[in-house]
Structure formats: structure tokens, C-alpha cells
Amino acid sequence: MFIPKANRIAVFSYLFREGVLVVKKDTVSPTHPHIEGCTNLEVLNLMKSLQSRGYIRLTYSWQHSYCYLTPEGIEYLRGYLALPDEIVPATHKKAATRPEGRERDEDKFGGEGKPAFRGGGDREYRSREGGFGRGGGM
């Protein structure tokens, strides 16, 4: 299938930027929901081509194809799009470290560090005497 170069570059750049791509198995859809100017059929055929060359790993579930870039695919797209080595897909970026825990308000806790809403921690709501369920009773 002939795919215009502008559409091919749009699909490849989106795939490289995100690292993953979701394609619905819908050959008559006029556009792909995430990529401007491309039909869904063009994206399907490009992903099929990349899969046959081993550049993506494809998982199919419920009429959707989930395409994941492999390391060989990253190198291929980096050469095709003429990108430097410093640019990596979003799935390969390190997640930002979590900020340290925030300071807790002292009014939420009772004197010994127990939650104040539990009645001081002596559990009056679950007494041992009385009751007819599991283990309680006469």
C-alpha cells in the first residue's frame, strides 16, 4: 500500500515520542484518533510492516492492537527520523523521583500517635462482653 511520506513520518514520530501506539482494527475509519492526517488503515499497515521486521512487539486484544517499540525499533526510527541519541521515547524515560512525604498535621492524631477518630484506640465499638456472633456470647 502506498503511504505518503508525510503520513509515514507523522506515524513514526508519534510512535517514537510515546514509545507505544494503540490502533483499532477499523479499516474504514477516516482518521486515527491520535495522529493528524493519517487514516487508520495506513497506521495499521505501517505497524504490520514494522512488526514483520521485528521493530515493534504487537499485542492484540478486543479489536485493538497495542504496539510497543523494541530496542531495534528505537534505533531504526532514530535513524529514519534523524534524531540524536539523547532523545528517547516516553516509555524509556526515568520517572521523576517521588517527593518526600508531607508533614502531617498534629491535630489528626491523639496524644500517643493514634488516630483521634478511633476513640483513643481502646476500641469501645468492639467490646468482648455481649453479642451473639462469632465467639461472643454466653
mmCIF file of C-alpha atoms in Angstrom:
data_model
loop_
_atom_site.group_PDB
_atom_site.id
_atom_site.type_symbol
_atom_site.label_atom_id
_atom_site.label_comp_id
_atom_site.label_asym_id
_atom_site.label_seq_id
_atom_site.Cartn_x
_atom_site.Cartn_y
_atom_site.Cartn_z
ATOM 1 C CA MET A 1 0.000 0.000 0.000
ATOM 2 C CA PHE A 2 1.299 3.444 -0.888
ATOM 3 C CA ILE A 3 1.507 5.732 2.134
ATOM 4 C CA PRO A 4 2.539 9.376 1.670
ATOM 5 C CA LYS A 5 5.858 10.260 3.251
ATOM 6 C CA ALA A 6 4.285 12.969 5.440
ATOM 7 C CA ASN A 7 1.873 10.424 6.934
ATOM 8 C CA ARG A 8 4.656 7.885 7.445
ATOM 9 C CA ILE A 9 6.783 10.473 9.268
ATOM 10 C CA ALA A 10 3.787 11.539 11.395
ATOM 11 C CA VAL A 11 3.130 7.937 12.483
ATOM 12 C CA PHE A 12 6.805 7.161 13.116
ATOM 13 C CA SER A 13 7.376 10.360 15.085
ATOM 14 C CA TYR A 14 4.305 9.699 17.260
ATOM 15 C CA LEU A 15 5.430 6.115 17.873
ATOM 16 C CA PHE A 16 8.957 7.236 18.758
ATOM 17 C CA ARG A 17 7.759 10.077 21.013
ATOM 18 C CA GLU A 18 5.324 7.904 23.000
ATOM 19 C CA GLY A 19 7.013 4.505 22.720
ATOM 20 C CA VAL A 20 3.624 2.819 22.339
ATOM 21 C CA LEU A 21 0.733 3.098 19.901
ATOM 22 C CA VAL A 22 -2.846 1.850 20.030
ATOM 23 C CA VAL A 23 -4.569 1.044 16.726
ATOM 24 C CA LYS A 24 -8.177 -0.079 16.467
ATOM 25 C CA LYS A 25 -8.865 -2.744 13.857
ATOM 26 C CA ASP A 26 -11.098 -0.478 11.809
ATOM 27 C CA THR A 27 -10.126 -0.252 8.156
ATOM 28 C CA VAL A 28 -12.816 2.247 7.143
ATOM 29 C CA SER A 29 -12.134 4.903 9.788
ATOM 30 C CA PRO A 30 -11.187 8.154 8.040
ATOM 31 C CA THR A 31 -8.690 9.263 10.713
ATOM 32 C CA HIS A 32 -6.619 7.859 13.536
ATOM 33 C CA PRO A 33 -7.700 9.407 16.863
ATOM 34 C CA HIS A 34 -4.164 10.368 17.988
ATOM 35 C CA ILE A 35 -2.363 11.166 14.720
ATOM 36 C CA GLU A 36 -3.469 14.042 12.499
ATOM 37 C CA GLY A 37 -3.861 13.468 8.769
ATOM 38 C CA CYS A 38 -3.478 9.669 8.730
ATOM 39 C CA THR A 39 -6.148 7.093 8.111
ATOM 40 C CA ASN A 40 -6.452 4.171 10.467
ATOM 41 C CA LEU A 41 -5.696 1.765 7.598
ATOM 42 C CA GLU A 42 -2.342 3.469 6.949
ATOM 43 C CA VAL A 43 -1.389 3.182 10.620
ATOM 44 C CA LEU A 44 -2.443 -0.493 10.679
ATOM 45 C CA ASN A 45 -0.315 -1.295 7.629
ATOM 46 C CA LEU A 46 2.710 0.597 8.932
ATOM 47 C CA MET A 47 2.527 -1.293 12.235
ATOM 48 C CA LYS A 48 2.195 -4.594 10.369
ATOM 49 C CA SER A 49 5.310 -3.722 8.386
ATOM 50 C CA LEU A 50 7.293 -2.752 11.487
ATOM 51 C CA GLN A 51 6.197 -5.945 13.245
ATOM 52 C CA SER A 52 7.346 -8.142 10.372
ATOM 53 C CA ARG A 53 10.797 -6.527 10.600
ATOM 54 C CA GLY A 54 10.925 -7.007 14.385
ATOM 55 C CA TYR A 55 10.871 -3.324 15.280
ATOM 56 C CA ILE A 56 7.719 -3.481 17.417
ATOM 57 C CA ARG A 57 6.056 -6.050 19.649
ATOM 58 C CA LEU A 58 2.343 -6.293 18.945
ATOM 59 C CA THR A 59 -0.336 -7.399 21.403
ATOM 60 C CA TYR A 60 -3.886 -7.801 20.149
ATOM 61 C CA SER A 61 -6.929 -7.633 22.405
ATOM 62 C CA TRP A 62 -10.584 -6.727 21.843
ATOM 63 C CA GLN A 63 -10.211 -5.289 18.324
ATOM 64 C CA HIS A 64 -7.215 -3.131 19.331
ATOM 65 C CA SER A 65 -3.532 -3.603 18.555
ATOM 66 C CA TYR A 66 -1.066 -2.406 21.181
ATOM 67 C CA CYS A 67 2.324 -1.728 19.602
ATOM 68 C CA TYR A 68 5.459 -1.452 21.769
ATOM 69 C CA LEU A 69 8.835 -0.355 20.416
ATOM 70 C CA THR A 70 11.731 -2.786 20.726
ATOM 71 C CA PRO A 71 15.353 -1.615 21.110
ATOM 72 C CA GLU A 72 15.937 -2.406 17.409
ATOM 73 C CA GLY A 73 12.877 -0.318 16.538
ATOM 74 C CA ILE A 74 14.187 2.607 18.540
ATOM 75 C CA GLU A 75 17.456 2.501 16.607
ATOM 76 C CA TYR A 76 15.635 2.178 13.273
ATOM 77 C CA LEU A 77 13.291 5.112 13.967
ATOM 78 C CA ARG A 78 16.162 7.203 15.323
ATOM 79 C CA GLY A 79 17.982 6.710 12.009
ATOM 80 C CA TYR A 80 14.848 7.205 9.881
ATOM 81 C CA LEU A 81 13.827 10.410 11.651
ATOM 82 C CA ALA A 82 17.472 11.634 12.041
ATOM 83 C CA LEU A 83 17.199 12.080 15.816
ATOM 84 C CA PRO A 84 20.153 12.351 18.220
ATOM 85 C CA ASP A 85 20.922 9.688 20.827
ATOM 86 C CA GLU A 86 19.778 11.909 23.707
ATOM 87 C CA ILE A 87 16.121 11.745 22.638
ATOM 88 C CA VAL A 88 14.358 8.632 23.936
ATOM 89 C CA PRO A 89 10.711 7.518 23.897
ATOM 90 C CA ALA A 90 8.484 8.453 26.835
ATOM 91 C CA THR A 91 8.324 4.829 27.968
ATOM 92 C CA HIS A 92 12.101 4.716 28.384
ATOM 93 C CA LYS A 93 12.454 7.891 30.416
ATOM 94 C CA LYS A 94 13.126 7.559 34.110
ATOM 95 C CA ALA A 95 10.191 8.542 36.254
ATOM 96 C CA ALA A 96 10.707 11.592 38.403
ATOM 97 C CA THR A 97 11.536 10.699 41.974
ATOM 98 C CA ARG A 98 8.718 10.979 44.423
ATOM 99 C CA PRO A 99 8.865 13.977 46.686
ATOM 100 C CA GLU A 100 9.408 13.372 50.360
ATOM 101 C CA GLY A 101 6.327 12.751 52.462
ATOM 102 C CA ARG A 102 4.497 15.831 53.546
ATOM 103 C CA GLU A 103 4.314 16.875 57.163
ATOM 104 C CA ARG A 104 1.260 15.575 58.931
ATOM 105 C CA ASP A 105 -0.986 17.793 60.925
ATOM 106 C CA GLU A 106 -0.693 17.020 64.618
ATOM 107 C CA ASP A 107 -4.398 17.569 65.234
ATOM 108 C CA LYS A 108 -5.298 14.384 63.331
ATOM 109 C CA PHE A 109 -3.660 12.223 65.952
ATOM 110 C CA GLY A 110 -4.295 11.732 69.646
ATOM 111 C CA GLY A 111 -1.613 12.062 72.275
ATOM 112 C CA GLU A 112 0.149 8.729 71.611
ATOM 113 C CA GLY A 113 0.160 8.992 67.834
ATOM 114 C CA LYS A 114 -3.075 7.032 67.452
ATOM 115 C CA PRO A 115 -5.800 8.339 65.175
ATOM 116 C CA ALA A 116 -8.185 10.629 67.037
ATOM 117 C CA PHE A 117 -11.269 9.380 65.196
ATOM 118 C CA ARG A 118 -10.937 5.872 66.630
ATOM 119 C CA GLY A 119 -11.799 6.913 70.147
ATOM 120 C CA GLY A 120 -8.334 6.777 71.647
ATOM 121 C CA GLY A 121 -7.549 3.306 70.406
ATOM 122 C CA ASP A 122 -9.316 1.272 73.096
ATOM 123 C CA ARG A 123 -11.969 0.094 70.602
ATOM 124 C CA GLU A 124 -15.174 0.633 72.521
ATOM 125 C CA TYR A 125 -17.088 -0.214 69.395
ATOM 126 C CA ARG A 126 -15.927 -3.842 69.551
ATOM 127 C CA SER A 127 -16.353 -4.995 73.103
ATOM 128 C CA ARG A 128 -15.720 -8.536 74.309
ATOM 129 C CA GLU A 129 -18.720 -8.850 76.538
ATOM 130 C CA GLY A 130 -22.085 -9.385 74.995
ATOM 131 C CA GLY A 131 -23.056 -10.111 71.451
ATOM 132 C CA PHE A 132 -24.211 -13.262 69.738
ATOM 133 C CA GLY A 133 -21.894 -13.509 66.721
ATOM 134 C CA ARG A 134 -18.617 -15.383 66.320
ATOM 135 C CA GLY A 135 -17.045 -16.151 69.630
ATOM 136 C CA GLY A 136 -19.060 -13.727 71.669
ATOM 137 C CA GLY A 137 -21.972 -14.692 73.707
ATOM 138 C CA MET A 138 -22.884 -16.654 76.681
#
